[in-house]
Amino acid sequence: MNKKGGKHRGLSDSLINVIFNSVAVNHRFFRGYESVVNILGSLSVVFTLSFLTFFFASGYIPPTLAPNISSPFEFALLIVGACVSLILHEVSHVIILANHGIRAKSMGISVTGIFGAYVQADMDLETYRKVKLPFYSCGVGSNLLIFLILFVLSDTIMPAITPAAAVSCWFLILNSIPAPLMDGGKIFESQLESMRIERYTTLISVSILMVWLLAVVYRFAIL
């Protein structure tokens, strides 16, 4: 167990070092990347809220997001899409930290409690407040970016990669839900703080849930 943990930590440290050094050398490029995924991250929460509201009201899921997996190749693409989404998500967190001169302490997969990946870093409260929004936005922003790329390719010249596009979208939706413990929740919280209306967080969250509930009631009422 210790040997495996040591190997994992060594791999994590090596990857973090590579990213940190790459950001230092190509600072302008990664600053541009941060700007793009930051915007996409904020849009991801809007996209997810809109998509879920539409789904609860109509019960409809676009075929692209529910492909028929009928072969080992398509299943493999599903797994590849999930892995790419996960890796890019966590690497983007490390990149944004490096952009702000912060070296991530560790990154990896958590199998205790809620299953998922993580990036850890040591910083004071003031620094955390400064990087909070870009840190959380970049993860889901990178997922929206990879989904858009895969979707365009699958809808034009590479329809075979539709399973990868689908799973990347669901990964995006899961992470950008404005709920506690999710990146979307932190983005939602940060946006409310920037507008100085964070005291209404609970009210706004309950209102969103009520809209979804009414959408479901409406859908079944017209059946």
Tab-separated table of C-alpha atoms in Angstrom:
chain	number	residue	atom	x	y	z
A	1	MET	CA	0.000	0.000	0.000
A	2	ASN	CA	2.732	2.455	0.896
A	3	LYS	CA	4.637	1.716	-2.281
A	4	LYS	CA	1.549	2.319	-4.388
A	5	GLY	CA	0.811	5.513	-2.502
A	6	GLY	CA	4.386	6.648	-3.001
A	7	LYS	CA	4.248	5.959	-6.719
A	8	HIS	CA	0.951	7.807	-7.003
A	9	ARG	CA	2.307	10.790	-5.075
A	10	GLY	CA	5.448	10.788	-7.194
A	11	LEU	CA	3.424	10.780	-10.397
A	12	SER	CA	1.196	13.542	-9.040
A	13	ASP	CA	4.188	15.682	-8.057
A	14	SER	CA	5.848	15.143	-11.432
A	15	LEU	CA	2.727	16.194	-13.321
A	16	ILE	CA	2.259	19.247	-11.106
A	17	ASN	CA	5.891	20.241	-11.674
A	18	VAL	CA	5.544	19.862	-15.445
A	19	ILE	CA	2.408	22.006	-15.478
A	20	PHE	CA	3.870	24.634	-13.147
A	21	ASN	CA	7.046	24.943	-15.229
A	22	SER	CA	5.094	25.002	-18.498
A	23	VAL	CA	2.919	27.831	-17.213
A	24	ALA	CA	6.005	29.778	-16.159
A	25	VAL	CA	7.510	29.438	-19.642
A	26	ASN	CA	4.288	30.022	-21.597
A	27	HIS	CA	2.601	32.470	-19.262
A	28	ARG	CA	0.833	34.489	-21.950
A	29	PHE	CA	-0.714	31.397	-23.541
A	30	PHE	CA	-2.014	30.045	-20.241
A	31	ARG	CA	-3.330	33.452	-19.223
A	32	GLY	CA	-5.316	33.420	-22.443
A	33	TYR	CA	-6.492	29.901	-21.667
A	34	GLU	CA	-7.622	31.063	-18.234
A	35	SER	CA	-9.602	33.930	-19.749
A	36	VAL	CA	-11.394	31.606	-22.171
A	37	VAL	CA	-12.277	28.846	-19.705
A	38	ASN	CA	-13.236	31.424	-17.085
A	39	ILE	CA	-15.937	32.781	-19.364
A	40	LEU	CA	-16.992	29.282	-20.387
A	41	GLY	CA	-17.132	28.276	-16.723
A	42	SER	CA	-19.675	30.966	-15.924
A	43	LEU	CA	-21.644	30.030	-19.033
A	44	SER	CA	-21.565	26.384	-17.941
A	45	VAL	CA	-23.700	27.115	-14.899
A	46	VAL	CA	-26.195	29.007	-17.063
A	47	PHE	CA	-26.168	26.155	-19.591
A	48	THR	CA	-26.777	23.543	-16.901
A	49	LEU	CA	-29.593	25.492	-15.268
A	50	SER	CA	-31.224	26.018	-18.667
A	51	PHE	CA	-30.758	22.412	-19.742
A	52	LEU	CA	-32.146	20.952	-16.520
A	53	THR	CA	-35.106	23.344	-16.570
A	54	PHE	CA	-35.836	22.336	-20.164
A	55	PHE	CA	-35.478	18.649	-19.292
A	56	PHE	CA	-37.781	18.844	-16.270
A	57	ALA	CA	-40.368	20.719	-18.327
A	58	SER	CA	-40.226	18.526	-21.437
A	59	GLY	CA	-38.617	15.247	-20.428
A	60	TYR	CA	-36.618	15.447	-23.646
A	61	ILE	CA	-32.933	14.593	-23.964
A	62	PRO	CA	-31.246	15.360	-27.306
A	63	PRO	CA	-30.140	12.176	-29.117
A	64	THR	CA	-26.540	13.378	-29.072
A	65	LEU	CA	-26.569	13.196	-25.286
A	66	ALA	CA	-28.146	9.736	-25.196
A	67	PRO	CA	-26.352	7.737	-27.893
A	68	ASN	CA	-27.029	4.062	-28.384
A	69	ILE	CA	-23.949	2.185	-27.179
A	70	SER	CA	-24.013	-1.040	-29.177
A	71	SER	CA	-20.370	-2.007	-29.628
A	72	PRO	CA	-17.168	-2.338	-27.595
A	73	PHE	CA	-15.673	0.490	-29.657
A	74	GLU	CA	-18.473	2.884	-28.693
A	75	PHE	CA	-18.151	1.833	-25.064
A	76	ALA	CA	-14.411	2.463	-25.251
A	77	LEU	CA	-15.093	5.948	-26.629
A	78	LEU	CA	-17.421	6.532	-23.696
A	79	ILE	CA	-14.639	5.652	-21.257
A	80	VAL	CA	-12.080	7.722	-23.161
A	81	GLY	CA	-14.416	10.716	-23.151
A	82	ALA	CA	-14.920	10.419	-19.402
A	83	CYS	CA	-11.184	10.115	-18.750
A	84	VAL	CA	-10.309	13.073	-20.978
A	85	SER	CA	-12.977	15.208	-19.300
A	86	LEU	CA	-11.755	14.270	-15.831
A	87	ILE	CA	-8.064	14.809	-16.578
A	88	LEU	CA	-8.583	18.125	-18.366
A	89	HIS	CA	-10.816	19.307	-15.524
A	90	GLU	CA	-8.204	18.675	-12.840
A	91	VAL	CA	-5.241	19.816	-14.933
A	92	SER	CA	-7.067	23.091	-15.565
A	93	HIS	CA	-7.317	23.630	-11.814
A	94	VAL	CA	-3.553	23.187	-11.523
A	95	ILE	CA	-2.963	25.555	-14.459
A	96	ILE	CA	-5.028	28.342	-12.932
A	97	LEU	CA	-3.215	27.988	-9.611
A	98	ALA	CA	0.112	28.180	-11.447
A	99	ASN	CA	-1.098	31.271	-13.312
A	100	HIS	CA	-1.438	32.945	-9.930
A	101	GLY	CA	1.956	31.757	-8.707
A	102	ILE	CA	0.560	28.938	-6.580
A	103	ARG	CA	1.968	25.435	-6.861
A	104	ALA	CA	-0.649	22.754	-6.267
A	105	LYS	CA	0.198	20.530	-3.319
A	106	SER	CA	-1.326	17.357	-4.723
A	107	MET	CA	-3.876	15.992	-7.163
A	108	GLY	CA	-5.485	12.623	-7.593
A	109	ILE	CA	-8.576	10.444	-7.268
A	110	SER	CA	-10.546	10.243	-4.037
A	111	VAL	CA	-12.219	6.918	-3.264
A	112	THR	CA	-13.316	7.821	0.260
A	113	GLY	CA	-16.592	9.612	0.869
A	114	ILE	CA	-17.802	11.044	-2.441
A	115	PHE	CA	-15.909	9.522	-5.357
A	116	GLY	CA	-14.127	12.065	-7.505
A	117	ALA	CA	-10.880	13.795	-8.324
A	118	TYR	CA	-9.256	16.605	-6.398
A	119	VAL	CA	-6.551	19.261	-6.433
A	120	GLN	CA	-5.130	20.571	-3.173
A	121	ALA	CA	-3.108	23.712	-2.518
A	122	ASP	CA	-1.989	25.709	0.495
A	123	MET	CA	-3.028	29.371	0.512
A	124	ASP	CA	-4.274	32.007	2.913
A	125	LEU	CA	-7.860	33.246	2.972
A	126	GLU	CA	-7.120	36.394	0.987
A	127	THR	CA	-5.453	34.420	-1.799
A	128	TYR	CA	-8.297	31.907	-1.806
A	129	ARG	CA	-10.839	34.672	-2.286
A	130	LYS	CA	-8.788	36.008	-5.175
A	131	VAL	CA	-8.492	32.713	-7.042
A	132	LYS	CA	-11.790	31.126	-5.981
A	133	LEU	CA	-13.831	32.083	-9.042
A	134	PRO	CA	-11.189	31.372	-11.714
A	135	PHE	CA	-10.166	28.150	-9.946
A	136	TYR	CA	-13.653	26.665	-9.981
A	137	SER	CA	-14.700	28.207	-13.294
A	138	CYS	CA	-11.741	26.775	-15.167
A	139	GLY	CA	-12.655	23.165	-14.414
A	140	VAL	CA	-16.170	23.250	-15.839
A	141	GLY	CA	-15.065	25.774	-18.454
A	142	SER	CA	-12.544	23.280	-19.796
A	143	ASN	CA	-15.287	20.651	-19.858
A	144	LEU	CA	-17.549	22.928	-21.883
A	145	LEU	CA	-14.650	23.599	-24.240
A	146	ILE	CA	-13.928	19.904	-24.847
A	147	PHE	CA	-17.646	19.173	-25.237
A	148	LEU	CA	-18.051	21.890	-27.872
A	149	ILE	CA	-15.052	20.550	-29.794
A	150	LEU	CA	-16.260	16.941	-29.633
A	151	PHE	CA	-19.833	17.936	-30.456
A	152	VAL	CA	-18.820	19.862	-33.575
A	153	LEU	CA	-16.602	16.997	-34.730
A	154	SER	CA	-19.258	14.359	-34.037
A	155	ASP	CA	-21.919	16.402	-35.800
A	156	THR	CA	-19.804	17.008	-38.897
A	157	ILE	CA	-16.897	14.783	-39.860
A	158	MET	CA	-16.590	12.245	-37.020
A	159	PRO	CA	-20.014	10.914	-35.967
A	160	ALA	CA	-18.333	7.888	-34.403
A	161	ILE	CA	-17.121	9.975	-31.457
A	162	THR	CA	-20.659	10.880	-30.359
A	163	PRO	CA	-20.349	8.730	-27.178
A	164	ALA	CA	-17.292	10.730	-26.123
A	165	ALA	CA	-19.148	13.997	-26.752
A	166	ALA	CA	-22.142	12.761	-24.770
A	167	VAL	CA	-20.208	11.703	-21.687
A	168	SER	CA	-18.215	14.950	-21.728
A	169	CYS	CA	-21.493	16.878	-21.650
A	170	TRP	CA	-22.886	14.859	-18.746
A	171	PHE	CA	-19.602	15.336	-16.897
A	172	LEU	CA	-19.974	19.069	-17.510
A	173	ILE	CA	-23.573	19.114	-16.274
A	174	LEU	CA	-22.735	17.121	-13.149
A	175	ASN	CA	-19.885	19.429	-12.163
A	176	SER	CA	-21.613	22.708	-12.983
A	177	ILE	CA	-24.814	22.064	-11.024
A	178	PRO	CA	-25.019	24.990	-8.563
A	179	ALA	CA	-25.065	22.730	-5.535
A	180	PRO	CA	-22.808	22.312	-2.481
A	181	LEU	CA	-19.570	20.362	-3.083
A	182	MET	CA	-19.804	20.922	-6.840
A	183	ASP	CA	-17.746	23.438	-8.816
A	184	GLY	CA	-20.969	24.980	-10.062
A	185	GLY	CA	-21.984	25.679	-6.480
A	186	LYS	CA	-18.738	27.562	-5.830
A	187	ILE	CA	-19.137	29.545	-9.059
A	188	PHE	CA	-22.740	30.373	-8.163
A	189	GLU	CA	-21.645	31.448	-4.695
A	190	SER	CA	-18.817	33.608	-6.057
A	191	GLN	CA	-21.089	35.314	-8.567
A	192	LEU	CA	-23.577	36.195	-5.841
A	193	GLU	CA	-20.738	37.506	-3.677
A	194	SER	CA	-19.504	39.706	-6.524
A	195	MET	CA	-23.017	41.154	-6.812
A	196	ARG	CA	-23.152	41.534	-3.016
A	197	ILE	CA	-26.325	39.487	-2.761
A	198	GLU	CA	-24.831	36.373	-1.168
A	199	ARG	CA	-27.305	36.723	1.710
A	200	TYR	CA	-29.985	35.636	-0.754
A	201	THR	CA	-28.180	32.427	-1.723
A	202	THR	CA	-30.653	30.156	0.051
A	203	LEU	CA	-33.649	32.037	-1.339
A	204	ILE	CA	-32.306	31.871	-4.892
A	205	SER	CA	-31.447	28.178	-4.555
A	206	VAL	CA	-34.914	27.355	-3.243
A	207	SER	CA	-36.447	29.410	-6.058
A	208	ILE	CA	-34.529	27.375	-8.641
A	209	LEU	CA	-35.732	24.131	-7.062
A	210	MET	CA	-39.297	25.454	-7.075
A	211	VAL	CA	-39.026	26.316	-10.777
A	212	TRP	CA	-37.834	22.768	-11.495
A	213	LEU	CA	-40.642	21.304	-9.405
A	214	LEU	CA	-43.227	23.432	-11.204
A	215	ALA	CA	-41.716	22.396	-14.532
A	216	VAL	CA	-42.162	18.723	-13.638
A	217	VAL	CA	-45.718	19.316	-12.414
A	218	TYR	CA	-46.512	21.206	-15.613
A	219	ARG	CA	-45.129	18.397	-17.774
A	220	PHE	CA	-47.236	15.738	-16.092
A	221	ALA	CA	-50.282	18.015	-16.012
A	222	ILE	CA	-50.352	18.320	-19.802
A	223	LEU	CA	-49.803	14.607	-20.487
